[in-house]
Every structure is written in structure tokens, then in C-alpha cells.
Short mmCIF file of C-alpha atoms and ligand atoms in Angstrom, two decimals:
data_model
loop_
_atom_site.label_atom_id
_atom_site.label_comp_id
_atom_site.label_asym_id
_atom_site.label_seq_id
_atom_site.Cartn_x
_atom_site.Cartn_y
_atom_site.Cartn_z
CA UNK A 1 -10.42 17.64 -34.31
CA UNK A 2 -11.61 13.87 -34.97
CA UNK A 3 -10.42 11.48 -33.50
CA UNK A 4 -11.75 8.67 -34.75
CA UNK A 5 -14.15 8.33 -32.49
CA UNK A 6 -17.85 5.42 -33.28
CA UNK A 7 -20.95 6.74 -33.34
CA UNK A 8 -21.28 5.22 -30.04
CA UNK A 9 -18.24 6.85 -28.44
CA UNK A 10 -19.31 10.32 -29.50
CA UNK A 11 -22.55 9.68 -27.76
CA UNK A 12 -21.40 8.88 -24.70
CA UNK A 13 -18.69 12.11 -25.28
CA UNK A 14 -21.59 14.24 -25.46
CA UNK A 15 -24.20 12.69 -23.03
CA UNK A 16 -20.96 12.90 -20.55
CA UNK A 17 -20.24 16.27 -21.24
CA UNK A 18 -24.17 17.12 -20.55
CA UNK A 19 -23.57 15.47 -17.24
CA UNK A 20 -20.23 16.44 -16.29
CA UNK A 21 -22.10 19.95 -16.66
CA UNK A 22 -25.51 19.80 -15.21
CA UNK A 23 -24.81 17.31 -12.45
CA UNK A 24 -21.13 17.40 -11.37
CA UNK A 25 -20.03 21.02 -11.83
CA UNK A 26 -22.81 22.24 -9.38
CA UNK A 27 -21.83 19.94 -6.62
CA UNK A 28 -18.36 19.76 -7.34
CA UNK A 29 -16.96 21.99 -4.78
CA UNK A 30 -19.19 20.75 -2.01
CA UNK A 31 -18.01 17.13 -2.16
CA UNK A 32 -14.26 18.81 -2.60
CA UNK A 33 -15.24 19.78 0.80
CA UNK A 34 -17.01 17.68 2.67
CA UNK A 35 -15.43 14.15 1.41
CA UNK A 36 -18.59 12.31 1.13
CA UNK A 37 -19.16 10.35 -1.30
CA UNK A 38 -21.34 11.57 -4.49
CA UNK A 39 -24.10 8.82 -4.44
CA UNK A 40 -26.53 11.61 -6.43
CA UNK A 41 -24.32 11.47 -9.43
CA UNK A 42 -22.94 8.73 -8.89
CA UNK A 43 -27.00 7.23 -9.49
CA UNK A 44 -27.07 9.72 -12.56
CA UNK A 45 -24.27 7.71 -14.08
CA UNK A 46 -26.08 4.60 -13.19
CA UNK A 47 -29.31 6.04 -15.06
CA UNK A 48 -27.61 6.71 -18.01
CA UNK A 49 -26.25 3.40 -18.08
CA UNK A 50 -22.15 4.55 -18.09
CA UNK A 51 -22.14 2.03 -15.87
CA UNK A 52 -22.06 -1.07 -18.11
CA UNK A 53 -20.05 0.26 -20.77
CA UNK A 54 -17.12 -1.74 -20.44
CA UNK A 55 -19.02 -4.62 -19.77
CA UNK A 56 -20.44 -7.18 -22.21
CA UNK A 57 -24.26 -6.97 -23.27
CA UNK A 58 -24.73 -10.88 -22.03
CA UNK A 59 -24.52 -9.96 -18.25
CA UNK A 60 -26.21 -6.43 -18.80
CA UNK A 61 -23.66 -4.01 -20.38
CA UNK A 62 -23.01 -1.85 -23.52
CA UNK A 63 -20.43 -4.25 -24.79
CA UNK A 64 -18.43 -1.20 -25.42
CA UNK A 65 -14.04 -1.78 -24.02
CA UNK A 66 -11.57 0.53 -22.39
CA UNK A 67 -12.00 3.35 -25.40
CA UNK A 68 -15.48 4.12 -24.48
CA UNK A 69 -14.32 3.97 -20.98
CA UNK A 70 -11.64 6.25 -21.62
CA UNK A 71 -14.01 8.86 -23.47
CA UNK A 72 -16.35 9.05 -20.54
CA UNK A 73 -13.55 9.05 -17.56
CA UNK A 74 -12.05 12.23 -19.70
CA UNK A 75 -15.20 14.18 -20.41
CA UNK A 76 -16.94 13.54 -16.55
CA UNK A 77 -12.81 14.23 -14.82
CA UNK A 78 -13.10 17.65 -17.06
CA UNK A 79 -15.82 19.08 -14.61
CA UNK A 80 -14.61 16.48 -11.50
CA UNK A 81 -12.12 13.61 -11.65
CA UNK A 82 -12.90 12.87 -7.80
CA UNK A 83 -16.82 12.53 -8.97
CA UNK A 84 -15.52 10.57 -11.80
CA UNK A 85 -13.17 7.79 -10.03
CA UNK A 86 -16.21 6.45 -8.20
CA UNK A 87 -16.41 4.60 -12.08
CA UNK A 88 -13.42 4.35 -13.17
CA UNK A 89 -12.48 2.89 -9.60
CA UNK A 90 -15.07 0.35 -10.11
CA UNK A 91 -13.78 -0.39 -13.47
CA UNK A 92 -10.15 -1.04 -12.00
CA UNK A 93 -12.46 -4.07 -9.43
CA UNK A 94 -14.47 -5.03 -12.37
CA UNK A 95 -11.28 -5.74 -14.80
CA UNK A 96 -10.20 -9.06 -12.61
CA UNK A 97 -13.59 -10.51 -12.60
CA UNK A 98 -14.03 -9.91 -16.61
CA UNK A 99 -10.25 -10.83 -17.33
CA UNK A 100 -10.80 -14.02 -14.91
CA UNK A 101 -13.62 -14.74 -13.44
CA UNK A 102 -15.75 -17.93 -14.39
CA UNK A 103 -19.06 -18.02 -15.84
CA UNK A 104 -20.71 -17.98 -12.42
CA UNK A 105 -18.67 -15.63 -11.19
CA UNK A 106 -19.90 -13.55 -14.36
CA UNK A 107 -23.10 -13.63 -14.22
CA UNK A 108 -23.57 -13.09 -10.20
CA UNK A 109 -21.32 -9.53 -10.70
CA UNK A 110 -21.34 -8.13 -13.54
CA UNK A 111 -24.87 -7.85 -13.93
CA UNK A 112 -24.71 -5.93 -10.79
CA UNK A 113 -22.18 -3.29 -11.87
CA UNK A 114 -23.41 -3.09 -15.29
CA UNK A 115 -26.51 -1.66 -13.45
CA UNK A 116 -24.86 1.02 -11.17
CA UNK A 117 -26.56 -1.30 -7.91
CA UNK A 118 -22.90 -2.28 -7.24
CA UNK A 119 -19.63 -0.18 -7.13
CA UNK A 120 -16.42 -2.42 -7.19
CA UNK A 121 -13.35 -2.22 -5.82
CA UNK A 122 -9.61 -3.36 -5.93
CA UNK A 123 -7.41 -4.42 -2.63
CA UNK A 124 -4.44 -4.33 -3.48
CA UNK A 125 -2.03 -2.01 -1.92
CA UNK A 126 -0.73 -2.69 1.91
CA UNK A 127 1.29 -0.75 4.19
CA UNK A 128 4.30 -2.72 3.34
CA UNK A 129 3.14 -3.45 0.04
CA UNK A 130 3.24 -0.06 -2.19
CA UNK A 131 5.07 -0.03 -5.24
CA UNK A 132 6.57 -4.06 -4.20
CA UNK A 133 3.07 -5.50 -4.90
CA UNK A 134 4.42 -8.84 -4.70
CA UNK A 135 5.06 -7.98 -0.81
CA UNK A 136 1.43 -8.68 0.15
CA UNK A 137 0.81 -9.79 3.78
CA UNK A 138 -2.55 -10.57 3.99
CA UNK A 139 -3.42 -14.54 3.96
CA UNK A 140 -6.15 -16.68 2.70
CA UNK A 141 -5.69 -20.00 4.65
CA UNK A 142 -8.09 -22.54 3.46
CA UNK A 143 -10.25 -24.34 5.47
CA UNK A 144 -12.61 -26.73 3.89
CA UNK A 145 -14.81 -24.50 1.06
CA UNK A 146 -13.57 -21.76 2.63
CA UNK A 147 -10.66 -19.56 2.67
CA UNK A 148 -9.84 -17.46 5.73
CA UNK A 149 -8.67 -13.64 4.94
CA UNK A 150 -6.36 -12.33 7.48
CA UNK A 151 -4.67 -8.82 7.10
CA UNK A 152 -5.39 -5.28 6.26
CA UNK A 153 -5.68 -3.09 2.65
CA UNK A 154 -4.71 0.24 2.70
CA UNK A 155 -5.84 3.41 0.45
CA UNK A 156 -8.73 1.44 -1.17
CA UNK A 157 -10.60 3.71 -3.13
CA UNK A 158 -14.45 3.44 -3.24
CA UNK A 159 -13.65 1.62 0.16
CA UNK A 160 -16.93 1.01 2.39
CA UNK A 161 -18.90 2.49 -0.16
CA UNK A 162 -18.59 -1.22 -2.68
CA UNK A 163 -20.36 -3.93 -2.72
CA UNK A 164 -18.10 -6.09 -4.59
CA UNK A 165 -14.19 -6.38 -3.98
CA UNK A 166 -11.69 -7.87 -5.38
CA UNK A 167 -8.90 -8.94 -2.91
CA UNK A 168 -4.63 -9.71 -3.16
CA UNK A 169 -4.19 -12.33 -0.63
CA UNK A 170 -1.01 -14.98 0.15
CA UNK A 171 -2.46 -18.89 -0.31
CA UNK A 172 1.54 -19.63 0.19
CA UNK A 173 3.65 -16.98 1.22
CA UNK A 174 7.15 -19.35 0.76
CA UNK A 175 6.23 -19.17 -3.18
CA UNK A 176 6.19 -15.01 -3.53
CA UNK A 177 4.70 -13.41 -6.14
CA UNK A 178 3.43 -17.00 -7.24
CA UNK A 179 1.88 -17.36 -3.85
CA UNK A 180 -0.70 -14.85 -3.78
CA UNK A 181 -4.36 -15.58 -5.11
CA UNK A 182 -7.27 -13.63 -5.94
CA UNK A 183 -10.57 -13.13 -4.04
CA UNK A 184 -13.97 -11.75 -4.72
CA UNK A 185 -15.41 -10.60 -1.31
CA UNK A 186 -18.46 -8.96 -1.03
CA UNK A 187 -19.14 -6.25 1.70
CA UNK A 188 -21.29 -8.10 4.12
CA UNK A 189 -19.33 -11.15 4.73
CA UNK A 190 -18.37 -11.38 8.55
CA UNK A 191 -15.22 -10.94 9.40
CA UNK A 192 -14.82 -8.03 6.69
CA UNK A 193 -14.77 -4.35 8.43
CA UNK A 194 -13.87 -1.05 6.84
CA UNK A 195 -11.00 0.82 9.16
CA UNK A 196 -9.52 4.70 8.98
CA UNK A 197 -11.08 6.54 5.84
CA UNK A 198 -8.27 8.76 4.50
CA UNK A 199 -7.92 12.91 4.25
CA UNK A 200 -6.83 13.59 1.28
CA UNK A 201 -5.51 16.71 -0.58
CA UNK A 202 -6.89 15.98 -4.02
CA UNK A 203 -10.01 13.92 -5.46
CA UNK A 204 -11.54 14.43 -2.11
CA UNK A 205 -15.14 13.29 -3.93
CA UNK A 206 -14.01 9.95 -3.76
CA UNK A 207 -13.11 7.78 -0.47
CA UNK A 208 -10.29 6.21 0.18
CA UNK A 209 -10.74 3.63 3.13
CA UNK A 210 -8.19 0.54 4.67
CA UNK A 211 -10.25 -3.04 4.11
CA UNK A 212 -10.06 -5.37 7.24
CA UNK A 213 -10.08 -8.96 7.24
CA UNK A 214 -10.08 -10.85 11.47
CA UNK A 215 -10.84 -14.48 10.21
CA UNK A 216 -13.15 -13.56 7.39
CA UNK A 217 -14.44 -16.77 6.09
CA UNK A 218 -14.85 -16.68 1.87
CA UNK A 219 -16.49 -19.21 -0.19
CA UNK A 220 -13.68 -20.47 -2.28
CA UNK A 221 -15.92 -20.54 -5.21
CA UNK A 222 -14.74 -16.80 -4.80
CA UNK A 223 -11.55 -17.81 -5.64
CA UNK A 224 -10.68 -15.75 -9.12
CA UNK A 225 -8.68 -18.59 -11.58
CA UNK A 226 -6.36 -20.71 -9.63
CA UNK A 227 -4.46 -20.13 -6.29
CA UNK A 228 -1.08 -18.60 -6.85
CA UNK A 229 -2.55 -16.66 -9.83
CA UNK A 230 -2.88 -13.65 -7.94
CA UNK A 231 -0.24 -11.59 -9.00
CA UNK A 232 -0.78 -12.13 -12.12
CA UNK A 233 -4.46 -11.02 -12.04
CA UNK A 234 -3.58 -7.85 -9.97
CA UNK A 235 -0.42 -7.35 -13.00
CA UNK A 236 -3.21 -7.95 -16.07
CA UNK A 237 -5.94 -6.07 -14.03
CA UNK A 238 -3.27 -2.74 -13.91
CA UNK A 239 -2.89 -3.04 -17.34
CA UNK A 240 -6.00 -2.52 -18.53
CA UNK A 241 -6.94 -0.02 -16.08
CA UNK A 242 -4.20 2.37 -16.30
CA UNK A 243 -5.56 3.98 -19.58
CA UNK A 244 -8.66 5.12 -16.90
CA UNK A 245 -6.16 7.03 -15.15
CA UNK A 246 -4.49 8.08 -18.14
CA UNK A 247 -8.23 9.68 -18.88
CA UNK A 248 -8.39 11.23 -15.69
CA UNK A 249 -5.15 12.50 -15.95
CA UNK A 250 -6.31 14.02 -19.76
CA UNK A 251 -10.00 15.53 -18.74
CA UNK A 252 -8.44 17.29 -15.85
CA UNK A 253 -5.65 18.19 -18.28
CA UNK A 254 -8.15 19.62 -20.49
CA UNK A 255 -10.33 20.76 -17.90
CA UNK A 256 -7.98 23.60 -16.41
CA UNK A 257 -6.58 24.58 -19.98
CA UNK A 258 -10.36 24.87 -21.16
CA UNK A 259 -10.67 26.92 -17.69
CA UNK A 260 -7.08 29.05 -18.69
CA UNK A 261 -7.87 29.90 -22.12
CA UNK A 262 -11.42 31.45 -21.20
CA UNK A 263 -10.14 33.71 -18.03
CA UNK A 264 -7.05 34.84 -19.64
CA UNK A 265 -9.94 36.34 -22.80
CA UNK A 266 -11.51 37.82 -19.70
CA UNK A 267 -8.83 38.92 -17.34
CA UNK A 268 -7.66 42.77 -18.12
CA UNK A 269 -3.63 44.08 -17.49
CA UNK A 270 -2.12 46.61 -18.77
CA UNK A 271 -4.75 47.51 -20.88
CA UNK A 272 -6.09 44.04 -22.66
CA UNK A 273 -6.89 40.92 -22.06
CA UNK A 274 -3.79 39.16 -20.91
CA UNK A 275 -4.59 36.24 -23.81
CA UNK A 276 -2.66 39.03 -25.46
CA UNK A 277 0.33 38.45 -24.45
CA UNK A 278 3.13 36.29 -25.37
CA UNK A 279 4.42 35.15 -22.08
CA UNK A 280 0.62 33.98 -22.17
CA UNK A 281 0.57 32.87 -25.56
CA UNK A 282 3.08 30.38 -25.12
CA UNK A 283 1.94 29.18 -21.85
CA UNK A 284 -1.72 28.06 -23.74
CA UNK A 285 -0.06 26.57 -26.50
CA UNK A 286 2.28 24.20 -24.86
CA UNK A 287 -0.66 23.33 -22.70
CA UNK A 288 -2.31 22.60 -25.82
CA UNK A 289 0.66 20.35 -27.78
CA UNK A 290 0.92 18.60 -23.75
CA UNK A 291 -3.09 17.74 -23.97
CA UNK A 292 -2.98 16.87 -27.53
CA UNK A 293 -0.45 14.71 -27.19
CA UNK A 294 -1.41 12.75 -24.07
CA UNK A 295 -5.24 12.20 -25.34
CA UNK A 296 -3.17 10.34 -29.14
CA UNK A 297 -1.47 8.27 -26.57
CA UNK A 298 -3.87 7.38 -24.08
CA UNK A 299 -6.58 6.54 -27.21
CA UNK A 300 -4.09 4.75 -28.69
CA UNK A 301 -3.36 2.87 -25.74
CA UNK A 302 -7.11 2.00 -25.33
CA UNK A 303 -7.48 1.37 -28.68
CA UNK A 304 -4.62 -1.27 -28.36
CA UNK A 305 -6.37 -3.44 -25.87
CA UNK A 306 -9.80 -3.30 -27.14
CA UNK A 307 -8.40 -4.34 -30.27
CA UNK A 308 -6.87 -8.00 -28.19
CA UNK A 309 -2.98 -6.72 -28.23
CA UNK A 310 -0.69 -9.65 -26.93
CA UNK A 311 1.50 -7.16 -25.09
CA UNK A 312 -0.24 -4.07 -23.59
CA UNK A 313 2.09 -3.20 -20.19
CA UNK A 314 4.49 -0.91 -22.36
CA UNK A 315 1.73 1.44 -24.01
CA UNK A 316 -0.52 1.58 -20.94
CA UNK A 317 2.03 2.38 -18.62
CA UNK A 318 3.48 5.27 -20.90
CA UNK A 319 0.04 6.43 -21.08
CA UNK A 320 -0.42 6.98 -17.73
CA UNK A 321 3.03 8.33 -17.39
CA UNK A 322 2.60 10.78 -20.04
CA UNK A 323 -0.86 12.04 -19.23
CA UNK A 324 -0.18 12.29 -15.67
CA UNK A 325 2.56 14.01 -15.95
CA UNK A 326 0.91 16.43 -18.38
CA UNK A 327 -1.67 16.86 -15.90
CA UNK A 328 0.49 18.16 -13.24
CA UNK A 329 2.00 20.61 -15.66
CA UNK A 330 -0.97 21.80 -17.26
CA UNK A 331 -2.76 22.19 -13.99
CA UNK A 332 0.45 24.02 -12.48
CA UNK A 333 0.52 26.32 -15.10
CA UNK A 334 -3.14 27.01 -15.33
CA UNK A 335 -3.02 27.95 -11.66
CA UNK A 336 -0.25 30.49 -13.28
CA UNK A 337 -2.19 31.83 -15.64
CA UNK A 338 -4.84 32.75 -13.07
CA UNK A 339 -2.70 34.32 -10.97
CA UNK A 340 -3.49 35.12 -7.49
CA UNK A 341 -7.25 34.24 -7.97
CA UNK A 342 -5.77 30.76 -9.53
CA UNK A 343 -4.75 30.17 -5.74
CA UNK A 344 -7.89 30.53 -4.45
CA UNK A 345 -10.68 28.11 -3.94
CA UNK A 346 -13.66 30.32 -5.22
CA UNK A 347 -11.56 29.42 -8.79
CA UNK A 348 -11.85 25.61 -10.07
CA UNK A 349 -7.86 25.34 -11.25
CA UNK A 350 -6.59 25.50 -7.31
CA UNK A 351 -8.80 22.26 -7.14
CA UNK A 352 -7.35 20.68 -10.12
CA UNK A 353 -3.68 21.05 -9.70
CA UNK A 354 -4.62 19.03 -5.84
CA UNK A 355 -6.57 16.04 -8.13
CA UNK A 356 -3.73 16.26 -10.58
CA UNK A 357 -1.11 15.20 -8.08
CA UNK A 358 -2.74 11.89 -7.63
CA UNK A 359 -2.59 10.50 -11.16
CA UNK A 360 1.15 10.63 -10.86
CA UNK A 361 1.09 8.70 -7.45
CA UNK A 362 -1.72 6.09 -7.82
CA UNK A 363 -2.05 2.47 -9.76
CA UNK A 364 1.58 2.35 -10.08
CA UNK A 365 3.95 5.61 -9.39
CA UNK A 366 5.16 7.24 -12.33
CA UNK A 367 8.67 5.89 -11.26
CA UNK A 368 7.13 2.11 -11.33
CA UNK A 369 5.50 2.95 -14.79
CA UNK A 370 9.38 3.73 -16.10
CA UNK A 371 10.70 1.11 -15.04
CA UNK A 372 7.40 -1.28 -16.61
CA UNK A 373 8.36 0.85 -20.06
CA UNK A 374 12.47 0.25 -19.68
CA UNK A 375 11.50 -3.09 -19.34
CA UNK A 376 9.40 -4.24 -21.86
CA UNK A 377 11.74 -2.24 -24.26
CA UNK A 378 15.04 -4.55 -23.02
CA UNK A 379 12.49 -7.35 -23.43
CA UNK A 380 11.34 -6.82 -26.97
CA UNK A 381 15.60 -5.71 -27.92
CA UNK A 382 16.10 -9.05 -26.31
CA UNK A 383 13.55 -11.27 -28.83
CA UNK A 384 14.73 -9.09 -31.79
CA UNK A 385 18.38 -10.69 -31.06
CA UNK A 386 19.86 -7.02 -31.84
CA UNK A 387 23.20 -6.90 -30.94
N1 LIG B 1 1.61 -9.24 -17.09
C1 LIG B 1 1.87 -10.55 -16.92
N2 LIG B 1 2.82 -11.02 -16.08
C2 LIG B 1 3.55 -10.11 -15.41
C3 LIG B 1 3.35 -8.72 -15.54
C4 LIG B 1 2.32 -8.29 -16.43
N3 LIG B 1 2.08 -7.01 -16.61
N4 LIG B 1 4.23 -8.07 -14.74
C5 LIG B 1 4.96 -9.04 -14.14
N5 LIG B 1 4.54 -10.26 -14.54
C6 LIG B 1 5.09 -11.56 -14.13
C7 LIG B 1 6.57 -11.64 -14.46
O1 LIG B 1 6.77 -12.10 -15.78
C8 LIG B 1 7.06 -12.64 -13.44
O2 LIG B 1 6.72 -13.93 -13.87
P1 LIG B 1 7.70 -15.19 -13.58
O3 LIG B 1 7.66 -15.35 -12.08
O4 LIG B 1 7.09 -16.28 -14.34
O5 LIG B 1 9.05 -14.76 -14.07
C9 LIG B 1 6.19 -12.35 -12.21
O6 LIG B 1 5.01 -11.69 -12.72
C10 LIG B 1 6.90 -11.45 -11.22
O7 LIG B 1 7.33 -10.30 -11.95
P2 LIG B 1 8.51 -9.34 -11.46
O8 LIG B 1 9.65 -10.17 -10.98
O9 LIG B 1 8.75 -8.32 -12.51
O10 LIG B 1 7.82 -8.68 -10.18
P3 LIG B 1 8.31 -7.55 -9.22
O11 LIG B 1 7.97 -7.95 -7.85
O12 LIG B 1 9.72 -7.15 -9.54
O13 LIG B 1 7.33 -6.32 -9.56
C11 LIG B 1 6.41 -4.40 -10.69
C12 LIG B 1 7.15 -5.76 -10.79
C13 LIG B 1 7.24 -3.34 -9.99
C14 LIG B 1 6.13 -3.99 -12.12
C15 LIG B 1 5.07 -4.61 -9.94
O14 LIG B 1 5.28 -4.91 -8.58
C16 LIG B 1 4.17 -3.40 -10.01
O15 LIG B 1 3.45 -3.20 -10.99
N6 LIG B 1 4.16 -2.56 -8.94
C17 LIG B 1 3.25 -1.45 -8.86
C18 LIG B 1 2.01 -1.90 -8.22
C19 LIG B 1 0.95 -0.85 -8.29
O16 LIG B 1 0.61 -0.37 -9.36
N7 LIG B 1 0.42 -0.54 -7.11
C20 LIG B 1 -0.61 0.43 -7.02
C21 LIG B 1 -1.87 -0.28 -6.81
S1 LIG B 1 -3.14 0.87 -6.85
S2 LIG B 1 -4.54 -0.30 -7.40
#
């Protein structure tokens, strides 16, 4: 099938796919496992520079957007999407600083994670602040050229293992949403611990820590745009990134179909390969029309933002709802398929219908994403004065 894809894009398909095979796939089930965090291939990424592609060639990237992005989140979450969130996690704390950050704030990160020396993260999410982003708790009191964090992030993912993060905190909580501001804070400033690091059933290959901020003094040239912007940036920042998940959602889609299609030609019943069958039949292609039809909208949904649309919330939230969803179902069923070996671990699928589960959950549950699309449709019926 082509999709369309630049010369660049295929390359980074097929260098990803050469990857995804020689360095995740061995190592995949020990890091499913153990929980530690893969800093071998998470270096091999670095040395073949998929770490800058979303990044512009001035402070050390490819100057590729969110399609390459997309292309290599799919073809590296096919073999691992755990293994592959350690990127597209530090794309989703990289988006604020490219969508907002000054020129100096530019140049003295980006180079950084365009390199692979710096992972990035987002702090968003709080126990009281889930789906309600707008009901942060942390503050940022300032105090001369200095703001003081107070306040803890929960589920942060590449948590304690970043350099570079990119913090929610309230500058005025009496304003709301318009109260909250954006931080960079790097890893080492005092003040700044990492607290309980989660145990999680799916994409176990990437941690998931709580941020912790006792009077943690930041320069407020580390303030990203102007206080009260906050929400906004963490809004804008979601986005952009919610085609990655989309992508993870779509290579572990394609992953365990890829892995269904191949054991039913091997697995013998009754005689034959069990491919033979309708009841299997069917199964494969509706797992094929569900694939084919999340990776249109997710590309398209890339595609839209790289190419500067005004108004991206609608398509990259359905993208995200769509493939996740797809994931769940395609993963389910290819744990069908399989059969009674599909629920055991010595089989990949068991581990992909766990990592599946996530996609629906994470930047923005699939019930938040609805009501983002219900939204912006009301919206745009509103301006087209249809009555
Ligand atoms: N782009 C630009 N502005 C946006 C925006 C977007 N995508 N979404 C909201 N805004 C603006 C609104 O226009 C509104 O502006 P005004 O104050 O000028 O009217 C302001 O932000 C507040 O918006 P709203 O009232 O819709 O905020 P809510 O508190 O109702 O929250 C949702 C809206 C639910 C969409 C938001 O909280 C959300 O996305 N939640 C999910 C968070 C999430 O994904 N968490 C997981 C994090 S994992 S990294």
C-alpha cells in the first residue's frame, strides 16, 4: 500500500523497522519484566538520530514534524510500544518548549534532545487533577528571579529518568485555568525529588514516576511564554502529541495482527491451518479494515499539523480515539486467535493486549477525547450559523 509517504519518511520506516527488530524484539520481554528502563535502545535511537526528528535542523534536528514522528512511534511500538514511549514521551515534553519556548530557551534544550543526551518529560497530571487538568495544585510563587514550585506530579512517564521537564504549576490559583503557568525544570535543581515509581500492567519498559517539588527554587527565565499561559500550553502541547499515541496505538495494532495472521498459517485443527477457517477469516480481516483505517486517520491527523492547520484538537483527538480503541480490539482478538497459547507470556500478543489498554487511558481518556470531538463539532455548527 502507499501511503504517501517522502523519501525521508520511508527511511526512517525502514531503518525503524531494522531496529524495532534487531534491538527491541530481543530485549523486549526482559524489560516487560523487570521495569527498568531501556537506556541500550534507548542510546540506539539516539545513534540513529530518531531523536531529533521532530525537531528543527537550527538547534540540531532532522527538521522533519509529527508525520515522521508518527512513522517511527508505529514501526518501533510494532516490536515494543513500552521501548518506544521513552521517545514519543519525550516528544510530548519537547512540544511546549518548540510550541513556546523563546530563543534561549531553544537553543539550551533542544539541542540536547535532538541528540538523545536528554529525555524530556511532561508534568502534568495530579492526584486531583486527572481528566480536570485545569484542577492543578501545585504552585509557583515568585520570589525575586525565581519562582518557588510547591506540590506533587503524578504518573509522569520517563519520570527520574529526564533531564528536562516541563511543569503545570498555579502563578494564581483565584484565576483557574488562566492561573496556571508553565515551567522548564531540569532534574538537578534542589528542591526537585522523584517519589513512588509506578507498577504497571502494560508498557512496563517505560517508567512512570510522581515529580516532587518542597520549595524548589526555578529561574524564571524558565518560565515558558507568560504566566497564566499554562493551560493553554499543556491544551496546544496535547494536541500535537496525541497523534504519538495514536501511533502507538496503530504499531501495536499492527503488531499483534502481523503476529495473528502468521500463527494462525502455522497453527493446525482439525486438519489445516486454522487461517482456513471462516470464523478466522473474518476475525483477520476486520483486524485489517480496524488497522487500515486508524493508520488514514492518524496520518491524516499528522499530516494536518505539519501542514500549520488553524484548528487541530478535533482530528487529533479522534485519532487517538480511533486508534486506541482499535488497539484494544485488535489486540483482544489477536489474543483470540492464539488461543490458549495467546494467554501465555512465552507468546508476544498476551503482552500487547496489557500495552494496548493504556492508549485508551493516557494523554486524555478516550471519554475526554469525545467530548474534545463533540465540541469542536458544536463549535464549528455554531460559526457556520446552521440553524
Ligand atoms: N487549544 C486552545 N485553547 C484551549 C484548548 C485547546 N485545545 N482547549 C481549551 N482551551 C481554552 C478554552 O478555549 C478556554 O479558554 P477561555 O478561558 O478563553 O474560554 C480555556 O482553555 C478553558 O477551557 P475549558 O473551559 O474547555 O476547560 P475545561 O477545564 O473544561 O477542560 C478539557 C477541558 C476536558 C478538554 C481539558 O481539561 C482536557 O484536555 N483534559 C484532559 C487532560 C489530559 O489529557 N490529561 C492527561 C495528561 S497525560 S500528559
Amino acid at each position: 500500500m502507499d501511503y504517501g509517504l517522502s523519501e525521508q519518511q520511508e527511511m526512517i520506516r525502514d531503518l525503524c523497522r531494522q531496529i524495532a527488530v534487531e534491538k527491541i524484539k530481543p530485549v523486549r520481554e526482559h524489560y516487560d519484566e523487570t521495569g527498568e528502563f531501556p537506556w541500550d535502545v534507548f542510546k540506539a535511537f539516539a545513534a540513529a538520530d530518531l531523536c531529533g526528528l521532530y525537531i528543527e535542523e537550527t538547534y540540531g534536528g532532522l527538521g522533519g514534524g509529527v508525520m515522521d514522528l508518527t512513522v517511527a512511534v508505529e514501526e518501533l511500538s510494532k516490536a515494543c510500544s513500552g521501548i518506544a514511549l521513552s521517545l514519543a514521551a519525550t516528544a510530548l515534553g519537547t512540544f511546549p518548549i518548540i510550541l513556546h519556548g523563546s530563543e534561549e530557551q531553544k537553543q539550551k534544550y533542544l539541542p540536547r534532545i535532538a541528540s538523545g543526551e536528554s529525555l524530556a518529560a511532561f508534568g502534568l497530571t495530579e492526584a486531583e487533577a486527572g481528566s480536570d487538568a485545569g484542577g492543578t495544585r501545585t504552585t509557583a510563587v515568585k520570589d525575586g528571579d525565581h519562582y518557588v514550585l510547591n506540590g506533587t506530579k503524578q504518573w509522569i512517564t520517563n519520570g527520574g529518568e529526564a533531564d528536562v521537564y516541563v511543569v503545570i504549576a498555579m502563578t494564581n490559583k483565584a484565576k483557574g485555568a488562566r492561573g496556571a503557568s508553565a515551567f522548564i525544570v531540569e532534574k538537578d535543581t534542589p528542591g526537585f525529588t522523584f517519589g513512588k515509581k509506578e507498577n504497571k500492567m502494560g508498557i512496563r519498559a517505560s517508567v512512570t514516576r510522581e515529580l516532587i517539588f518542597q520549595d524548589c527554587r526555578v529561574p524564571a527565565e524558565n518560565l515558558l511564554g507568560r504566566e497564566g499561559m499554562g493551560f493553554l500550553v499543556a491544551m496546544k502541547t496535547l494536541d500535537q502529541s496525541r497523534p504519538g499515541v495514536a501511533a502507538q496505538a496503530l504499531g501495536i495494532a499492527a503488531g499483534a495482527l502481523d503476529e495473528a495472521l502468521h500463527y494462525s498459517r502455522q497453527r493446525r485443527q482439525f486438519g489445516k491451518p486454522i487461517c482456513a477457517f471462516q470464523g478466522v477469516q473474518f476475525m483477520l480481516a476486520d483486524m485489517a479494515v480496524a488497522v487500515e483505517s486508524a493508520r488514514c486517520l492518524v496520518y491524516q491527523a499528522a499530516r494536518a499539523i505539519d501542514g500549520g492547520a488553524r484548528d487541530i484538537s478535533k482530528i487529533s483527538a479522534m485519532c487517538k480515539l480511533h486508534a486506541s480503541d482499535t488497539a484494544m480490539k485488535v489486540t483482544t482478538d489477536a489474543v483470540q486467535v492464539f488461543g490458549g497459547y495467546g494467554y501465555m507470556k512465552e507468546y508476544p500478543v498476551e503482552k500487547m493486549m496489557r500495552d494496548a489498554k493504556i492508549t485508551q487511558i493516557y494523554e486524555g481518556t478516550n471519554q475526554i477525547q469525545r467530548e474534545v470531538i463533540a465540541l469542536a463539532m458544536i463549535k464549528e455548527a455554531a460559526a457556520a450559523k446552521r440553524d
